[in-house]
């Protein structure tokens, strides 16, 4: 779910919250999605050299509990994410807390960068009101496995606003460690703009607007990443 939230993850969080708000008449609901995008865009980063296909299967209970699995193609790899949580709404205020487990078929023993093929986990806490949203993704457990594993202390935070078919969000990735000493990524901030032509067809533009300067490390401040996605329910 390098996503699906963040903002794929944010998008996914919103979708599972919506699913959890189904009428109490339906005690439980199973749903699925299939989609494709011109780029795998995640938290301001472009994770594929070209198009990606993805899909999900979700279970939502009227109580607000939900669980699901999400998978996507990546360059030379496949990602699959497992998640479970609780969400709801009261007086126009929405809330969600969930656990997300990111996995990679390459073995998940990559470097400490969560944008690499290293397995990792996060706890997500989100809230929304009147079109505004706030999300925090807190790193837990370890990044990678075996001798390459390190404690996951990387955190990601996002604020967003949506009106009609338009959306804007800003995210900040706070990486643990000193990039000049241990080679971790430099902290950065990015902004996403999105336009939903239909419920299935969405354009997104993302730009990293500020990244810590680190000697010898490439920065992406000048890059604008565009993505077009199409998703439909099964």
Short mmCIF file of C-alpha atoms in Angstrom, two decimals:
data_model
loop_
_atom_site.label_atom_id
_atom_site.label_comp_id
_atom_site.label_asym_id
_atom_site.label_seq_id
_atom_site.Cartn_x
_atom_site.Cartn_y
_atom_site.Cartn_z
CA UNK A 1 0.00 0.00 0.00
CA UNK A 2 2.62 2.37 -0.82
CA UNK A 3 -0.27 3.62 -1.00
CA UNK A 4 -2.81 3.84 -0.98
CA UNK A 5 -2.23 5.98 1.26
CA UNK A 6 0.12 8.61 0.81
CA UNK A 7 -0.90 9.41 -0.81
CA UNK A 8 -2.00 6.16 -2.06
CA UNK A 9 -2.16 5.17 1.54
CA UNK A 10 -4.31 8.21 2.23
CA UNK A 11 -6.55 7.19 -0.63
CA UNK A 12 -6.76 3.66 0.69
CA UNK A 13 -7.47 4.87 4.19
CA UNK A 14 -10.34 6.94 2.86
CA UNK A 15 -11.72 4.01 0.90
CA UNK A 16 -11.70 1.61 3.82
CA UNK A 17 -13.27 4.23 6.08
CA UNK A 18 -16.02 4.69 3.54
CA UNK A 19 -16.53 0.95 3.40
CA UNK A 20 -16.80 0.78 7.17
CA UNK A 21 -19.65 3.30 7.13
CA UNK A 22 -22.03 1.01 5.24
CA UNK A 23 -25.59 0.82 6.62
CA UNK A 24 -25.98 -1.43 9.64
CA UNK A 25 -28.46 -3.50 7.63
CA UNK A 26 -25.46 -5.13 6.00
CA UNK A 27 -23.55 -6.78 8.84
CA UNK A 28 -20.50 -7.23 6.64
CA UNK A 29 -19.39 -6.46 3.11
CA UNK A 30 -16.69 -7.91 0.89
CA UNK A 31 -15.48 -5.75 -1.99
CA UNK A 32 -12.61 -5.55 -4.42
CA UNK A 33 -10.94 -3.18 -6.87
CA UNK A 34 -8.76 -3.39 -9.95
CA UNK A 35 -6.81 -0.48 -11.36
CA UNK A 36 -3.93 0.75 -13.44
CA UNK A 37 -1.82 3.90 -13.32
CA UNK A 38 0.75 5.48 -15.62
CA UNK A 39 3.17 5.62 -12.68
CA UNK A 40 3.28 4.12 -9.20
CA UNK A 41 3.29 7.40 -7.28
CA UNK A 42 3.86 7.13 -3.55
CA UNK A 43 4.55 9.93 -1.11
CA UNK A 44 6.06 12.13 -3.78
CA UNK A 45 8.24 9.36 -5.21
CA UNK A 46 7.96 7.57 -8.54
CA UNK A 47 8.40 3.86 -7.80
CA UNK A 48 8.07 2.42 -11.32
CA UNK A 49 9.67 3.14 -14.67
CA UNK A 50 6.24 2.97 -16.28
CA UNK A 51 2.70 1.76 -15.76
CA UNK A 52 1.59 -0.26 -12.74
CA UNK A 53 -1.44 -2.47 -12.20
CA UNK A 54 -2.96 -3.04 -8.79
CA UNK A 55 -5.92 -4.58 -7.01
CA UNK A 56 -7.42 -5.08 -3.58
CA UNK A 57 -9.83 -7.27 -1.65
CA UNK A 58 -11.50 -5.72 1.41
CA UNK A 59 -13.76 -6.90 4.21
CA UNK A 60 -15.74 -4.31 6.18
CA UNK A 61 -18.10 -4.85 9.10
CA UNK A 62 -20.88 -2.46 10.11
CA UNK A 63 -19.14 -2.01 13.47
CA UNK A 64 -16.30 -0.18 11.71
CA UNK A 65 -13.79 -3.03 11.73
CA UNK A 66 -12.15 -3.83 8.41
CA UNK A 67 -9.30 -5.82 6.89
CA UNK A 68 -7.89 -6.29 3.43
CA UNK A 69 -5.06 -6.99 1.05
CA UNK A 70 -3.65 -4.77 -1.69
CA UNK A 71 -1.11 -5.71 -4.37
CA UNK A 72 0.71 -3.85 -7.13
CA UNK A 73 3.34 -4.44 -9.76
CA UNK A 74 6.64 -2.60 -9.36
CA UNK A 75 9.80 -2.36 -11.40
CA UNK A 76 11.41 -5.82 -11.06
CA UNK A 77 9.21 -6.64 -8.08
CA UNK A 78 5.67 -7.14 -6.78
CA UNK A 79 4.33 -5.54 -3.63
CA UNK A 80 1.53 -6.89 -1.48
CA UNK A 81 0.20 -5.18 1.62
CA UNK A 82 -1.99 -6.49 4.42
CA UNK A 83 -3.96 -4.16 6.66
CA UNK A 84 -6.62 -4.12 9.36
CA UNK A 85 -8.22 -1.35 11.35
CA UNK A 86 -11.22 0.45 12.71
CA UNK A 87 -12.92 3.55 11.31
CA UNK A 88 -16.13 5.48 11.62
CA UNK A 89 -17.86 8.83 11.61
CA UNK A 90 -19.69 10.91 14.20
CA UNK A 91 -21.17 14.36 13.70
CA UNK A 92 -19.31 14.85 10.43
CA UNK A 93 -15.99 13.87 12.02
CA UNK A 94 -14.32 10.77 10.54
CA UNK A 95 -11.60 8.74 12.21
CA UNK A 96 -9.45 5.72 11.44
CA UNK A 97 -6.72 3.69 13.07
CA UNK A 98 -5.06 0.82 11.25
CA UNK A 99 -2.04 -1.45 11.02
CA UNK A 100 -0.29 -1.89 7.65
CA UNK A 101 2.20 -4.59 6.71
CA UNK A 102 4.17 -3.94 3.48
CA UNK A 103 5.72 -6.98 1.76
CA UNK A 104 7.77 -7.65 -1.39
CA UNK A 105 8.19 -10.85 -3.39
CA UNK A 106 11.91 -10.12 -3.83
CA UNK A 107 12.34 -11.18 -0.21
CA UNK A 108 11.95 -7.89 1.62
CA UNK A 109 15.56 -7.64 2.74
CA UNK A 110 16.48 -4.41 0.96
CA UNK A 111 18.10 -1.31 2.35
CA UNK A 112 16.67 0.87 5.08
CA UNK A 113 14.81 3.07 2.59
CA UNK A 114 11.06 2.20 2.75
CA UNK A 115 10.86 3.04 -0.95
CA UNK A 116 13.17 0.07 -1.62
CA UNK A 117 12.15 -3.58 -1.49
CA UNK A 118 12.44 -3.83 2.29
CA UNK A 119 9.45 -5.18 4.19
CA UNK A 120 8.18 -2.85 6.91
CA UNK A 121 5.13 -2.00 9.02
CA UNK A 122 3.29 1.16 10.03
CA UNK A 123 0.47 2.21 12.32
CA UNK A 124 -1.86 4.74 10.72
CA UNK A 125 -4.00 7.26 12.60
CA UNK A 126 -6.24 9.57 10.59
CA UNK A 127 -9.06 12.05 11.05
CA UNK A 128 -11.19 14.20 8.79
CA UNK A 129 -13.77 16.97 8.98
CA UNK A 130 -15.47 19.23 6.42
CA UNK A 131 -13.19 18.14 3.59
CA UNK A 132 -9.98 18.42 5.62
CA UNK A 133 -7.89 15.39 6.55
CA UNK A 134 -4.88 14.67 8.74
CA UNK A 135 -2.91 11.42 8.73
CA UNK A 136 0.09 10.05 10.59
CA UNK A 137 1.94 6.87 9.65
CA UNK A 138 4.24 5.74 12.45
CA UNK A 139 6.95 3.20 11.73
CA UNK A 140 6.89 0.10 13.97
CA UNK A 141 8.81 -3.16 14.10
CA UNK A 142 11.78 -3.57 11.77
CA UNK A 143 12.67 -2.66 8.19
CA UNK A 144 13.92 -5.75 6.35
CA UNK A 145 14.82 -9.16 7.74
CA UNK A 146 17.82 -10.99 9.10
CA UNK A 147 21.19 -9.29 9.35
CA UNK A 148 19.95 -6.30 7.31
CA UNK A 149 17.03 -5.55 9.62
CA UNK A 150 16.94 -2.26 11.52
CA UNK A 151 14.37 -0.70 13.81
CA UNK A 152 11.73 1.19 11.85
CA UNK A 153 11.69 4.74 13.19
CA UNK A 154 10.63 6.48 9.96
CA UNK A 155 7.40 8.47 10.15
CA UNK A 156 5.19 10.13 7.55
CA UNK A 157 2.63 12.90 8.08
CA UNK A 158 0.08 14.35 5.66
CA UNK A 159 -2.55 17.09 5.57
CA UNK A 160 -5.15 17.31 2.83
CA UNK A 161 -8.26 19.02 1.59
CA UNK A 162 -10.80 17.86 -0.96
CA UNK A 163 -13.63 19.75 -2.62
CA UNK A 164 -15.85 18.31 -5.32
CA UNK A 165 -13.45 16.69 -7.84
CA UNK A 166 -10.33 18.51 -6.63
CA UNK A 167 -7.83 17.54 -3.97
CA UNK A 168 -4.62 18.92 -2.51
CA UNK A 169 -2.34 17.35 0.06
CA UNK A 170 1.06 17.96 1.59
CA UNK A 171 3.20 15.25 3.10
CA UNK A 172 6.38 15.20 5.16
CA UNK A 173 8.62 12.13 5.36
CA UNK A 174 10.73 12.08 8.53
CA UNK A 175 13.51 9.50 8.15
CA UNK A 176 15.43 8.25 11.15
CA UNK A 177 19.19 8.60 11.18
CA UNK A 178 21.77 10.91 9.66
CA UNK A 179 21.96 10.51 5.85
CA UNK A 180 25.56 11.76 5.76
CA UNK A 181 26.59 9.11 8.29
CA UNK A 182 24.47 6.01 7.71
CA UNK A 183 23.16 6.55 4.17
CA UNK A 184 19.48 6.93 5.02
CA UNK A 185 17.27 9.14 2.88
CA UNK A 186 17.08 12.85 3.59
CA UNK A 187 13.80 14.17 4.99
CA UNK A 188 11.56 15.80 2.40
CA UNK A 189 8.22 17.55 1.90
CA UNK A 190 5.99 17.07 -1.14
CA UNK A 191 2.71 18.46 -2.47
CA UNK A 192 0.11 16.53 -4.49
CA UNK A 193 -2.68 17.96 -6.64
CA UNK A 194 -5.42 15.68 -7.96
CA UNK A 195 -8.46 15.94 -10.20
CA UNK A 196 -11.06 13.18 -10.41
CA UNK A 197 -12.57 13.28 -13.90
CA UNK A 198 -14.94 10.50 -12.80
CA UNK A 199 -15.15 8.21 -9.78
CA UNK A 200 -12.74 5.90 -11.60
CA UNK A 201 -10.45 8.22 -13.60
CA UNK A 202 -8.01 10.48 -11.71
CA UNK A 203 -5.08 12.75 -12.61
CA UNK A 204 -2.40 13.44 -9.99
CA UNK A 205 0.62 15.74 -10.06
CA UNK A 206 3.22 15.52 -7.30
CA UNK A 207 6.30 17.61 -6.53
CA UNK A 208 8.89 17.41 -3.79
CA UNK A 209 9.12 21.04 -2.74
CA UNK A 210 11.81 20.75 -0.07
CA UNK A 211 14.47 18.15 0.65
CA UNK A 212 17.35 18.27 3.09
CA UNK A 213 20.64 18.89 1.29
CA UNK A 214 23.07 16.02 1.73
CA UNK A 215 26.50 15.93 0.12
CA UNK A 216 26.65 13.38 -2.69
CA UNK A 217 22.94 12.54 -2.58
CA UNK A 218 20.57 13.22 -5.46
CA UNK A 219 17.59 15.42 -4.69
CA UNK A 220 14.24 15.51 -6.47
CA UNK A 221 13.28 19.13 -5.86
CA UNK A 222 13.07 19.89 -9.59
CA UNK A 223 10.97 16.83 -10.50
CA UNK A 224 7.23 16.97 -11.14
CA UNK A 225 5.70 13.51 -11.34
CA UNK A 226 2.43 12.99 -13.19
CA UNK A 227 0.17 9.97 -12.79
CA UNK A 228 -3.11 8.96 -14.42
CA UNK A 229 -5.08 6.16 -12.78
CA UNK A 230 -8.22 4.21 -13.56
CA UNK A 231 -9.89 2.07 -10.92
CA UNK A 232 -13.15 0.17 -10.83
CA UNK A 233 -15.01 -1.94 -8.29
CA UNK A 234 -15.38 -5.68 -8.75
#
